[in-house]
Tab-separated table of C-alpha atoms and ligand atoms in Angstrom:
chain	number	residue	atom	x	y	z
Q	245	UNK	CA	-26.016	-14.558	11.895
Q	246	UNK	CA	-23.268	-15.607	14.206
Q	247	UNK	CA	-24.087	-18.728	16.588
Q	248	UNK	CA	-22.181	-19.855	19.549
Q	249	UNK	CA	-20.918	-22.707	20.026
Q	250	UNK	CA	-21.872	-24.935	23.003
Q	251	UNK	CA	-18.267	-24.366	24.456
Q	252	UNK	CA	-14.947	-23.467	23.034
Q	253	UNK	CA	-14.100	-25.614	20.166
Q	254	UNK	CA	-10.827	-26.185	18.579
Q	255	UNK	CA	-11.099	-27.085	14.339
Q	256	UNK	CA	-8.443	-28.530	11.899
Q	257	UNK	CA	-8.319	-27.696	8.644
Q	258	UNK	CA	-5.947	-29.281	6.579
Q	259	UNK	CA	-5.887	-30.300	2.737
Q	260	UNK	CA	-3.872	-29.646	-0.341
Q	261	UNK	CA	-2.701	-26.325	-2.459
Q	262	UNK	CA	-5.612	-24.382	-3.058
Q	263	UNK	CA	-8.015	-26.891	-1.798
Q	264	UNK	CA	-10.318	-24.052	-0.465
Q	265	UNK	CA	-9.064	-24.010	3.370
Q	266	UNK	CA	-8.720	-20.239	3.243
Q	267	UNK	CA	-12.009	-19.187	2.396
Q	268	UNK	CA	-13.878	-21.905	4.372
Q	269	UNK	CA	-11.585	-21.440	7.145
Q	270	UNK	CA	-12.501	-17.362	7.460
Q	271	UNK	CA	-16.301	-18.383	6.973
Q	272	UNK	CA	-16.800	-20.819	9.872
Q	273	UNK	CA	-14.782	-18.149	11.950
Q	274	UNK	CA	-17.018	-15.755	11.148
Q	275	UNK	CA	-19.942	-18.174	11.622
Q	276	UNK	CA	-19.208	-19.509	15.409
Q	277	UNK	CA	-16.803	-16.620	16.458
Q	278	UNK	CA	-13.623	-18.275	15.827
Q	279	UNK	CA	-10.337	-16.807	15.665
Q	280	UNK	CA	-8.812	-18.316	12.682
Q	281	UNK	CA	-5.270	-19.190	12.030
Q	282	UNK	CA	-3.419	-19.991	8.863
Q	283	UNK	CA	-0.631	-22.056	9.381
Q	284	UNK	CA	0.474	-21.721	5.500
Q	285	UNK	CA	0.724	-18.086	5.980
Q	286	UNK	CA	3.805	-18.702	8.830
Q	287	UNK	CA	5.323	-20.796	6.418
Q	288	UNK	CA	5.055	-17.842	4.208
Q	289	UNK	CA	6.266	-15.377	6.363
Q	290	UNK	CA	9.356	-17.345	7.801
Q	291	UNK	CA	10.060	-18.154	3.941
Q	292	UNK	CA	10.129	-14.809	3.064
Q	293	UNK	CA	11.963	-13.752	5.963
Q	294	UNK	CA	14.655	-16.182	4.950
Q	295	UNK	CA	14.367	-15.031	1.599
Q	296	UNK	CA	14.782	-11.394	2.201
Q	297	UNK	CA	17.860	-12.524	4.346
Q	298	UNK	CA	19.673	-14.004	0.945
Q	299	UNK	CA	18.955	-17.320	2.899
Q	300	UNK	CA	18.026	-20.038	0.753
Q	301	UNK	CA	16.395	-23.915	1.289
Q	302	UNK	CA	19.167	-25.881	1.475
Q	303	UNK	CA	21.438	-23.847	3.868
Q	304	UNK	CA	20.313	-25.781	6.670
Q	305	UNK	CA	23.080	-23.799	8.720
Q	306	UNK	CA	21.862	-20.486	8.370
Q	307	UNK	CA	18.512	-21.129	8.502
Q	308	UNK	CA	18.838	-22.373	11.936
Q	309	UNK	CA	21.639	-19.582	12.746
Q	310	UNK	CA	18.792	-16.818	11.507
Q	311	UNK	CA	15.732	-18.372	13.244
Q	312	UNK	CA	17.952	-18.909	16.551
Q	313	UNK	CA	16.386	-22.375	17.564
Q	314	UNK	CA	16.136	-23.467	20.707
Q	315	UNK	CA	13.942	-21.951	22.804
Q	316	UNK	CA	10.577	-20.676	20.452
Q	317	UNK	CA	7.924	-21.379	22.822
Q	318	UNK	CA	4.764	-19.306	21.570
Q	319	UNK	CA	3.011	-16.156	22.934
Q	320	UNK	CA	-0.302	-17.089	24.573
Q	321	UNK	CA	0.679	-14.537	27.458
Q	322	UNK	CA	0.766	-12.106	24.727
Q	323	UNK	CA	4.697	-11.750	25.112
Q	324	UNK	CA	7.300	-11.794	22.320
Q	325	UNK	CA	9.677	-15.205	22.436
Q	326	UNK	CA	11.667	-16.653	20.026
Q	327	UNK	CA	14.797	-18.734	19.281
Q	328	UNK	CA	17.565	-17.798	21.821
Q	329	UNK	CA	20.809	-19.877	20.114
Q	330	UNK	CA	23.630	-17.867	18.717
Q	331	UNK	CA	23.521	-13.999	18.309
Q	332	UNK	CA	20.220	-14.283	16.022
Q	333	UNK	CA	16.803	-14.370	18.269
Q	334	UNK	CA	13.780	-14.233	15.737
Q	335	UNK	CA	10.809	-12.844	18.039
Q	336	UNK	CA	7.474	-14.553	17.556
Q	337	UNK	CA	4.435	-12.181	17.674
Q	338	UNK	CA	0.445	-12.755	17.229
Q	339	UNK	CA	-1.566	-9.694	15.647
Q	340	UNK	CA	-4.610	-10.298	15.578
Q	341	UNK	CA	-6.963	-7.896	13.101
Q	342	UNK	CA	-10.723	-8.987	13.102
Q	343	UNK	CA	-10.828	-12.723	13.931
Q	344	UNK	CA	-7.776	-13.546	12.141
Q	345	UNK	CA	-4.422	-13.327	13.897
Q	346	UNK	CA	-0.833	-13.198	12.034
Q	347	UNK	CA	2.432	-14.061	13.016
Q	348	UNK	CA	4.752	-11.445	13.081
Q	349	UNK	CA	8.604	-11.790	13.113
Q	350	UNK	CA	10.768	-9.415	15.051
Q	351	UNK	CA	7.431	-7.352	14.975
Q	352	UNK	CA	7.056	-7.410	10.915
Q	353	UNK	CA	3.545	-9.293	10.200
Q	354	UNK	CA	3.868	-8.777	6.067
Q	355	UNK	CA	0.965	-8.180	3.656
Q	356	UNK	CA	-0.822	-10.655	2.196
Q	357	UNK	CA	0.509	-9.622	-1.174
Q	358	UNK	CA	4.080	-10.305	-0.360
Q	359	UNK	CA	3.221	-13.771	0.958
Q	360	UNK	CA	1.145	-14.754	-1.883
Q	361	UNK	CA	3.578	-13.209	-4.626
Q	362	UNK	CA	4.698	-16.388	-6.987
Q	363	UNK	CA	8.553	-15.873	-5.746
Q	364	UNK	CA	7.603	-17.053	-2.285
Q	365	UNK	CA	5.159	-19.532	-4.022
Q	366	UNK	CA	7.770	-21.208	-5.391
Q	367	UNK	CA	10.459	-21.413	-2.160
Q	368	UNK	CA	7.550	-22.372	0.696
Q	369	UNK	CA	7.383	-25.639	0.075
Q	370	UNK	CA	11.144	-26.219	0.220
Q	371	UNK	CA	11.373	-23.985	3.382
Q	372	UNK	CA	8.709	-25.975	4.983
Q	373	UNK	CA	10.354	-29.279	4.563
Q	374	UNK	CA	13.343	-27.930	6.689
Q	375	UNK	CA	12.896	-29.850	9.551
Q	376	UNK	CA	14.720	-26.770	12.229
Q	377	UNK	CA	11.695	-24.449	10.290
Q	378	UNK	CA	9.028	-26.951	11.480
Q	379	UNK	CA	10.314	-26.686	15.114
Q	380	UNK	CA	10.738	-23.076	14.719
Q	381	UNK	CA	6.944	-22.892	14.631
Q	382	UNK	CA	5.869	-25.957	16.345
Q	383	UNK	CA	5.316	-24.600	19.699
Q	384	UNK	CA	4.461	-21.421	18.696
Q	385	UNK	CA	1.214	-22.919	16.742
Q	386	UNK	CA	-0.215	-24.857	19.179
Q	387	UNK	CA	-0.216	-21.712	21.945
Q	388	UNK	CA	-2.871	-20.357	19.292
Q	389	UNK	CA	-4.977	-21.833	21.340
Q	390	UNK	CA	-4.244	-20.203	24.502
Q	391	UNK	CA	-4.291	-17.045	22.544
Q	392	UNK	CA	-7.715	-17.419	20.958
Q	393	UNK	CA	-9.020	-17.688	24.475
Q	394	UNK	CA	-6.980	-14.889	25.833
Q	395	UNK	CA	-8.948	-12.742	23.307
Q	396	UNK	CA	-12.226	-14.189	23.986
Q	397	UNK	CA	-12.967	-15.999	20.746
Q	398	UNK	CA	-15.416	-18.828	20.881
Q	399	UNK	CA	-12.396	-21.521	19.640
Q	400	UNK	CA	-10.242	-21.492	16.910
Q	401	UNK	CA	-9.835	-23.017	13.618
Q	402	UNK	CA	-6.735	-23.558	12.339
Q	403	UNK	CA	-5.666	-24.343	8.808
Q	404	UNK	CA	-2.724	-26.363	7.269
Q	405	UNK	CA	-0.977	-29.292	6.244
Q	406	UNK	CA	-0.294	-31.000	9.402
Q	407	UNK	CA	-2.761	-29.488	11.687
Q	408	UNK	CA	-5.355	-32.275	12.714
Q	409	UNK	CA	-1.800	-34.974	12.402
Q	410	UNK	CA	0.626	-33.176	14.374
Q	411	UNK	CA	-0.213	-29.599	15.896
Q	412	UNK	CA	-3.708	-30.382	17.039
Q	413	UNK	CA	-4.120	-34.023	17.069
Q	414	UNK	CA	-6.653	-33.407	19.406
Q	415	UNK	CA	-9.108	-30.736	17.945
Q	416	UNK	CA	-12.613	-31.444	18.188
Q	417	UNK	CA	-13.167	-31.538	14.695
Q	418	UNK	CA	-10.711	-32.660	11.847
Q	419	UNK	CA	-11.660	-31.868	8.235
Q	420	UNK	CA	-9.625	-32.909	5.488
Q	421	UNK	CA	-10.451	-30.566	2.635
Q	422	UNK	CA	-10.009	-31.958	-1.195
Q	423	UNK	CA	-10.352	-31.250	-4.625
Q	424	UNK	CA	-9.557	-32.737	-8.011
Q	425	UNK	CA	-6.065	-31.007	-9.187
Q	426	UNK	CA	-7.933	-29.301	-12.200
Q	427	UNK	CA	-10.360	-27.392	-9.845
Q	428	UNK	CA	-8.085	-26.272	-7.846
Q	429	UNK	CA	-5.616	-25.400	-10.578
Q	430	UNK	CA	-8.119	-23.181	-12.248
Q	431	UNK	CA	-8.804	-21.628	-8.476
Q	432	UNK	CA	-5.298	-20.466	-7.974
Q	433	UNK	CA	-5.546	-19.009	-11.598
Q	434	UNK	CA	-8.929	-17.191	-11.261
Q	435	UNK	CA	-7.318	-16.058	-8.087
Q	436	UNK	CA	-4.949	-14.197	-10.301
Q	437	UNK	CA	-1.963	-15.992	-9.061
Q	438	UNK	CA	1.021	-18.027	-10.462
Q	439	UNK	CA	1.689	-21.495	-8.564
Q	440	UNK	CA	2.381	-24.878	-9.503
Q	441	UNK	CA	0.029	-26.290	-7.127
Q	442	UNK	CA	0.436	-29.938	-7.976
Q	443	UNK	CA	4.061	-29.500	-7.727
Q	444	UNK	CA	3.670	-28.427	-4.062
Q	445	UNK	CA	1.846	-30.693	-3.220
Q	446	UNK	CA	3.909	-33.496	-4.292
Q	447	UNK	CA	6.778	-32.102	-2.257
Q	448	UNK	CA	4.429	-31.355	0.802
Q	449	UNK	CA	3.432	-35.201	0.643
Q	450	UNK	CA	6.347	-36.173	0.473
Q	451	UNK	CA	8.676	-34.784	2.838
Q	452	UNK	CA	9.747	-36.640	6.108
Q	453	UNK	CA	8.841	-34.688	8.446
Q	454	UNK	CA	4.989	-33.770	8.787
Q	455	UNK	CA	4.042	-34.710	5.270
Q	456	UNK	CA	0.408	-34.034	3.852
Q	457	UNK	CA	-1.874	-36.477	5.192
Q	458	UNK	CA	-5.404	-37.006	6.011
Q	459	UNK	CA	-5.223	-37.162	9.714
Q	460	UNK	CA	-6.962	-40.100	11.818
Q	461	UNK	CA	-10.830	-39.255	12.320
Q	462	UNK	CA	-10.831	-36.836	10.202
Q	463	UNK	CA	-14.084	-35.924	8.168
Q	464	UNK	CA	-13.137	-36.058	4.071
Q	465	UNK	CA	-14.874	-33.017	2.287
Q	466	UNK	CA	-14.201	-33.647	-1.428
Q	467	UNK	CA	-15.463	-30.036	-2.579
Q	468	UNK	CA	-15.169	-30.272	-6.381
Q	469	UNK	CA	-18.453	-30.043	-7.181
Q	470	UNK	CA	-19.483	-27.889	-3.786
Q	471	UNK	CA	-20.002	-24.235	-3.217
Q	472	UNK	CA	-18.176	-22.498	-0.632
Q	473	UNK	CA	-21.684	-22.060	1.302
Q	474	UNK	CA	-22.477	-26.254	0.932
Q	475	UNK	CA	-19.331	-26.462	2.920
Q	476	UNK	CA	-19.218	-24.527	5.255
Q	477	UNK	CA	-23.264	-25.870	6.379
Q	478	UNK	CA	-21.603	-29.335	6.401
Q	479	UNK	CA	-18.730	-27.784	8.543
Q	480	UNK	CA	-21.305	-26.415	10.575
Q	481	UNK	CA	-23.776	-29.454	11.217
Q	482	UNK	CA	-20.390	-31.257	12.530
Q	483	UNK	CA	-19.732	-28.280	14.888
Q	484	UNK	CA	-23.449	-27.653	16.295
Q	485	UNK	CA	-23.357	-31.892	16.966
Q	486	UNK	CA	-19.933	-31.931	18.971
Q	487	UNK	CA	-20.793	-32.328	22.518
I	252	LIG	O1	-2.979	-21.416	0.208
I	252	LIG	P1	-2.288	-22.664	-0.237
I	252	LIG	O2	-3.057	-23.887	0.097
I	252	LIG	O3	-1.816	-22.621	-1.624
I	252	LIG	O4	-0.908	-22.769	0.564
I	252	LIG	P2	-0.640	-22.349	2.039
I	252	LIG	O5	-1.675	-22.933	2.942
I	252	LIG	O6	-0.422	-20.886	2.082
I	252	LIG	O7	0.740	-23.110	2.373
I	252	LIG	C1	1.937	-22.806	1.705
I	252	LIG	C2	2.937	-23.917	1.930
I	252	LIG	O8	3.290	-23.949	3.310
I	252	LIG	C3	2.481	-25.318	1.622
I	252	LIG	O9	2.655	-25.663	0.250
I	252	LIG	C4	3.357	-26.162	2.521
I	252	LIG	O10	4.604	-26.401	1.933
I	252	LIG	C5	3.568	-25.281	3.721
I	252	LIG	N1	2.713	-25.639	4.860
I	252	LIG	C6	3.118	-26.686	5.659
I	252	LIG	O11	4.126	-27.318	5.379
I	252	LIG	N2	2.422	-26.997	6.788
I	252	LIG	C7	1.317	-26.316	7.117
I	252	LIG	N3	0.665	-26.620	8.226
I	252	LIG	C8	0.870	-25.268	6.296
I	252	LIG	C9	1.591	-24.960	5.159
């Protein structure tokens, strides 16, 4: 049964490779009326956009010249912006499709599939240390807010790496989602997928800019040894008690 929350609530997600933000993401959407947002999945898209574009991690130059930074400012009135440097302008879309909206670039929102497949696996993590691809979706992140009101959700829970640190430092509820490496090794595997999940996550910890990190007042949910529907109750009790 869906509730509703007292007022419209804003929730971070944020944790490690296959620490289970996904699924308990999409279930406390679908719980409170949320429209949910997974920030992993624009680093996926822009990565295989680059990708597809024979661009790789460490041409800083045309990564930049393809994305046209400069000027990416988000779509919460719904209308297509993007990078405006140089002859390339990449257009920033939202679709949404049930409670979860996707980015699109230049109007191309790709299946799930073609994010998830173990090339782009293995190049995200590079992409997403680029500090222009960071900015490239900085702005554009944060107007999911707007948007998610614009469409008349009840909030919005987004999910990443860097959500409750850098693009929502003020949601009302942070969670920090973990998991011992083994669990969610065997996760990404029952999944059906190839990853070297501990691998990304060293690099995502890592980097400079916007590294992995539990952010400040955030709530530490070690789910190891918790089902997806102990979780999402303890996501829940937080929500129901914000004020
Ligand atoms: O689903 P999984 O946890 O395996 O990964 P994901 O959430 O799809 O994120 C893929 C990659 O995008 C991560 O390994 C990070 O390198 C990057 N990412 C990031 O840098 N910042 C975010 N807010 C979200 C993802």
């Amino acid at each position: 049964m869906q509730e509703t929350p007292k007022r419209f609530v804003t929730v971070a997600v944020d944790g490690g490779a296959a620490a289970g933000k996904s699924s308990t993401s999409r279930a406390v959407a679908e719980r409170f009326g949320l429209m949910h947002v997974d920030t992993g999945a624009h680093y996926r898209t822009v990565a295989l956009a680059l990708t597809r574009a024979g661009i790789s991690p460490g041409d800083t130059g045309a990564i930049t010249a393809f994305l046209g930074i400069g000027g990416s400012t988000g779509d919460s009135a719904g209308d297509a912006v993007g990078g405006t440097t140089g002859d390339a302008t990449a257009r920033l879309t939202t679709v949404v499709e049930g409670r979860t909206a996707r980015l699109a670039i230049d109007g191309v929102a790709p299946a799930d599939a073609a994010l998830r497949a173990p090339e782009i696996n293995a190049v995200v993590s590079p992409f997403a240390a680029v500090p222009a691809v960071r900015q490239f979706l900085f702005a554009y992140q944060r107007g999911q807010v707007a948007v998610a009101r614009e469409r008349g959700f009840n909030g919005l829970v987004m999910e990443g790496r860097d959500i409750g640190s850098v693009i929502l430092p003020d949601a009302d509820l942070r969670v920090f989602l973990e998991a011992d490496p083994e669990a969610r090794a065997a996760r990404r595997v029952a999944e059906g997928g190839v990853d070297a999940v501990a691998e990304r996550d060293k690099r995502d910890s890592s980097r400079k800019t916007a590294p992995l990190v539990c952010p400040a007042g955030a709530v530490r949910i070690d789910n190891t040894h918790l089902s997806l529907a102990e979780v999402v109750e303890e996501i829940a009790r937080l929500i129901t008690a914000l004020r």
